[in-house]
Coordinates of C-alpha atoms in Angstrom, one line a residue:
R1 CA -8.2 -8.7 19.1
E2 CA -10.0 -7.5 15.9
R3 CA -6.9 -7.5 13.7
R4 CA -6.9 -10.4 11.3
T5 CA -6.4 -11.2 7.6
T6 CA -9.5 -11.1 5.5
R7 CA -10.0 -13.2 2.4
H8 CA -13.7 -12.7 1.9
F9 CA -15.0 -9.2 1.0
D10 CA -18.5 -8.0 0.0
P11 CA -18.0 -6.3 -3.4
S12 CA -21.6 -5.1 -3.6
T13 CA -20.9 -2.1 -1.2
P14 CA -18.6 0.8 -2.1
L15 CA -16.0 1.7 0.5
P16 CA -16.8 5.1 2.1
L17 CA -14.2 7.7 1.1
A18 CA -13.7 8.7 4.7
D19 CA -12.7 5.2 5.7
F20 CA -10.3 4.9 2.8
T21 CA -8.6 8.3 3.4
R22 CA -8.3 7.5 7.2
V23 CA -6.5 4.3 6.5
L24 CA -4.3 5.9 3.9
Y25 CA -3.3 8.9 5.9
G26 CA -2.9 6.9 9.2
T27 CA -0.6 4.5 7.5
F28 CA 1.3 6.4 4.8
G29 CA 0.7 10.1 5.6
A30 CA 3.5 12.4 6.6
R31 CA 3.1 13.7 10.1
G32 CA 6.2 15.8 9.7
T33 CA 9.3 16.3 7.5
H34 CA 12.9 17.4 8.0
E35 CA 15.5 18.1 5.3
L36 CA 18.6 16.0 6.0
A37 CA 20.5 17.2 3.0
P38 CA 19.7 18.9 -0.4
G39 CA 17.1 16.6 -2.0
M40 CA 16.9 14.2 0.9
V41 CA 14.0 14.6 3.4
A42 CA 13.2 12.5 6.4
I43 CA 9.5 11.7 7.0
K44 CA 7.7 11.2 10.3
R45 CA 4.9 8.5 10.0
T46 CA 3.0 6.5 12.6
S47 CA 5.2 3.4 11.9
A48 CA 8.9 2.8 12.5
S49 CA 11.4 3.3 9.7
G50 CA 15.2 2.8 9.5
G51 CA 16.8 6.3 9.7
G52 CA 13.3 7.9 9.5
L53 CA 13.7 7.8 5.7
H54 CA 10.3 6.0 5.0
P55 CA 11.3 4.6 1.6
I56 CA 7.9 2.9 0.9
E57 CA 5.6 4.8 -1.5
A58 CA 1.9 3.9 -1.7
Y59 CA 0.2 3.2 -5.0
P60 CA -3.5 2.5 -4.5
L61 CA -5.5 0.5 -7.0
V62 CA -9.0 1.8 -6.4
L63 CA -11.7 -0.8 -7.2
D64 CA -14.8 0.6 -5.6
V65 CA -14.4 3.7 -3.4
E66 CA -17.1 6.4 -3.1
G67 CA -16.2 9.5 -5.0
L68 CA -13.1 8.0 -6.7
A69 CA -12.8 6.7 -10.3
P70 CA -11.4 3.2 -10.5
G71 CA -7.8 3.0 -11.5
F72 CA -4.2 3.3 -10.3
Y73 CA -3.2 6.3 -8.1
H74 CA -0.1 7.6 -6.3
Y75 CA -0.6 8.7 -2.8
E76 CA 1.3 11.9 -2.2
A77 CA 2.1 11.6 1.5
G78 CA 3.2 15.2 2.1
H79 CA -0.1 16.6 0.8
H80 CA -2.4 13.8 1.7
A81 CA -3.6 13.7 -1.9
L82 CA -4.2 11.1 -4.6
A83 CA -2.8 11.6 -8.1
L84 CA -4.6 9.5 -10.7
L85 CA -2.1 7.7 -12.9
Q86 CA -4.3 5.3 -14.9
P87 CA -8.1 5.5 -15.0
M88 CA -9.9 2.3 -16.0
S89 CA -13.3 0.7 -15.8
A90 CA -14.4 -1.1 -12.6
T91 CA -14.3 -4.4 -14.4
R92 CA -10.7 -3.8 -15.7
A93 CA -9.6 -2.8 -12.2
R94 CA -10.9 -6.0 -10.7
E95 CA -9.3 -8.1 -13.4
L96 CA -6.0 -6.3 -12.8
A97 CA -6.3 -6.8 -9.0
A98 CA -6.5 -10.6 -9.6
S99 CA -3.7 -10.6 -12.2
L100 CA -1.3 -8.5 -10.1
T101 CA -1.9 -10.8 -7.1
I102 CA -1.0 -13.8 -9.3
G103 CA -4.5 -15.2 -9.6
Q104 CA -5.7 -14.7 -6.0
T105 CA -9.1 -13.8 -7.2
Y106 CA -10.6 -13.4 -3.7
F107 CA -8.4 -10.3 -3.3
A108 CA -10.1 -8.7 -6.3
Q109 CA -13.3 -8.6 -4.3
A110 CA -11.9 -5.9 -2.0
Q111 CA -12.7 -2.3 -2.6
A112 CA -9.1 -1.1 -2.7
M113 CA -5.5 -2.3 -2.8
V114 CA -2.4 -0.4 -1.9
F115 CA 0.9 -1.5 -3.5
H116 CA 4.1 -0.9 -1.5
I117 CA 6.9 0.3 -3.8
G118 CA 10.3 0.6 -2.1
R119 CA 12.5 3.6 -3.1
V120 CA 15.9 2.0 -2.8
D121 CA 17.6 5.3 -3.6
R122 CA 16.0 7.1 -0.7
H123 CA 16.8 4.3 1.7
H124 CA 20.4 3.6 0.5
W125 CA 21.2 7.3 0.5
K126 CA 22.1 6.8 4.2
Y127 CA 22.7 3.0 4.3
R128 CA 24.3 2.3 0.9
R129 CA 27.2 0.2 2.2
H130 CA 25.4 -1.3 5.2
A131 CA 24.9 -5.1 5.1
K132 CA 21.5 -4.8 6.7
A133 CA 20.1 -2.1 4.4
Y134 CA 17.9 -4.3 2.2
K135 CA 16.5 -6.1 5.2
A136 CA 15.5 -2.8 6.8
L137 CA 13.8 -1.7 3.6
L138 CA 11.6 -4.8 3.7
L139 CA 10.9 -4.4 7.4
D140 CA 9.5 -0.9 6.7
S141 CA 6.9 -2.5 4.4
G142 CA 6.0 -4.9 7.2
H143 CA 5.6 -2.1 9.8
L144 CA 3.3 -0.2 7.5
S145 CA 1.2 -3.3 6.6
Q146 CA 0.5 -3.9 10.3
T147 CA -0.5 -0.2 10.9
F148 CA -2.8 -0.6 7.9
Y149 CA -4.4 -3.7 9.6
L150 CA -4.9 -1.8 12.9
L151 CA -6.6 1.1 11.2
A152 CA -8.8 -1.2 9.1
A153 CA -9.9 -3.1 12.3
D154 CA -10.6 0.2 14.0
R155 CA -13.1 1.0 11.1
G156 CA -14.6 -2.5 11.2
L157 CA -13.0 -3.3 7.8
G158 CA -11.2 -6.3 6.4
A159 CA -7.5 -6.1 5.4
F160 CA -4.8 -8.3 3.9
F161 CA -1.2 -8.1 2.9
T162 CA 0.4 -10.3 0.2
A163 CA 3.9 -10.4 -1.1
A164 CA 2.6 -12.7 -3.9
I165 CA 2.4 -10.0 -6.6
N166 CA 3.3 -9.9 -10.3
D167 CA 6.3 -7.6 -9.9
G168 CA 7.2 -7.4 -13.6
D169 CA 3.7 -6.3 -14.9
L170 CA 3.3 -3.9 -12.0
A171 CA 6.7 -2.3 -12.7
D172 CA 5.8 -1.9 -16.3
M173 CA 2.4 -0.4 -15.5
L174 CA 3.8 2.1 -13.0
E175 CA 6.9 2.7 -15.1
L176 CA 9.2 1.9 -12.2
D177 CA 13.0 2.4 -12.6
P178 CA 14.4 -1.1 -11.7
V179 CA 17.6 0.5 -10.3
R180 CA 15.7 2.8 -7.9
E181 CA 12.3 1.2 -7.2
I182 CA 11.1 -2.3 -6.3
A183 CA 7.6 -3.7 -5.8
I184 CA 7.4 -5.4 -2.4
G185 CA 3.7 -6.3 -1.8
A186 CA 0.2 -5.1 -1.4
N187 CA -2.3 -4.3 1.3
G188 CA -6.0 -4.6 0.6
L189 CA -9.0 -3.0 2.2
G190 CA -12.8 -3.6 2.1
T191 CA -16.1 -4.5 3.6
I192 CA -16.0 -7.9 5.2
D193 CA -18.4 -10.6 3.8
P194 CA -20.0 -12.0 7.0
E195 CA -21.3 -15.1 5.2
H196 CA -17.8 -16.6 4.6
D197 CA -14.9 -17.2 7.0
E198 CA -13.1 -20.2 5.6
L199 CA -9.3 -20.2 5.2

């Protein structure tokens, strides 16, 4: 009942680190791994995934989280760790959040965003000639986004998912290989602004 999309966040309050890490680990963390072949590992997460391959990588853009510098990170699922890729000022991080969501400035009021990057090579290792492979890859992002929503609701936080992202600029910033990696969308997380609730 509490799961819903939030468009209005209170940017005056930092997001507690414990809440952020709980949502990250609960959504993207590896609960177990199994080597299928040399260089190919199946991952167990709390969401469904075609073939257990979990091809979605999480790239958080931290805007205002306690104890974390603003900037782009990579979430290392196997170690439950964040690797800082690009530090930046809080102002720059909010500008980037608005730009990467194609001018949806209300999303830039959230305390954190997590971009879903699909590892096509990981997924297509098993399904490279299957007509439904690309569809399954996109469905994986959908499963994860809804787990993210449930964990946010459990913490009393607001969440969103948008596929309206600036793929080109994001790919350049993260130095994605266009043959192997694709930007799919972004979840957001933050403190709900109780004063606003309009669509």
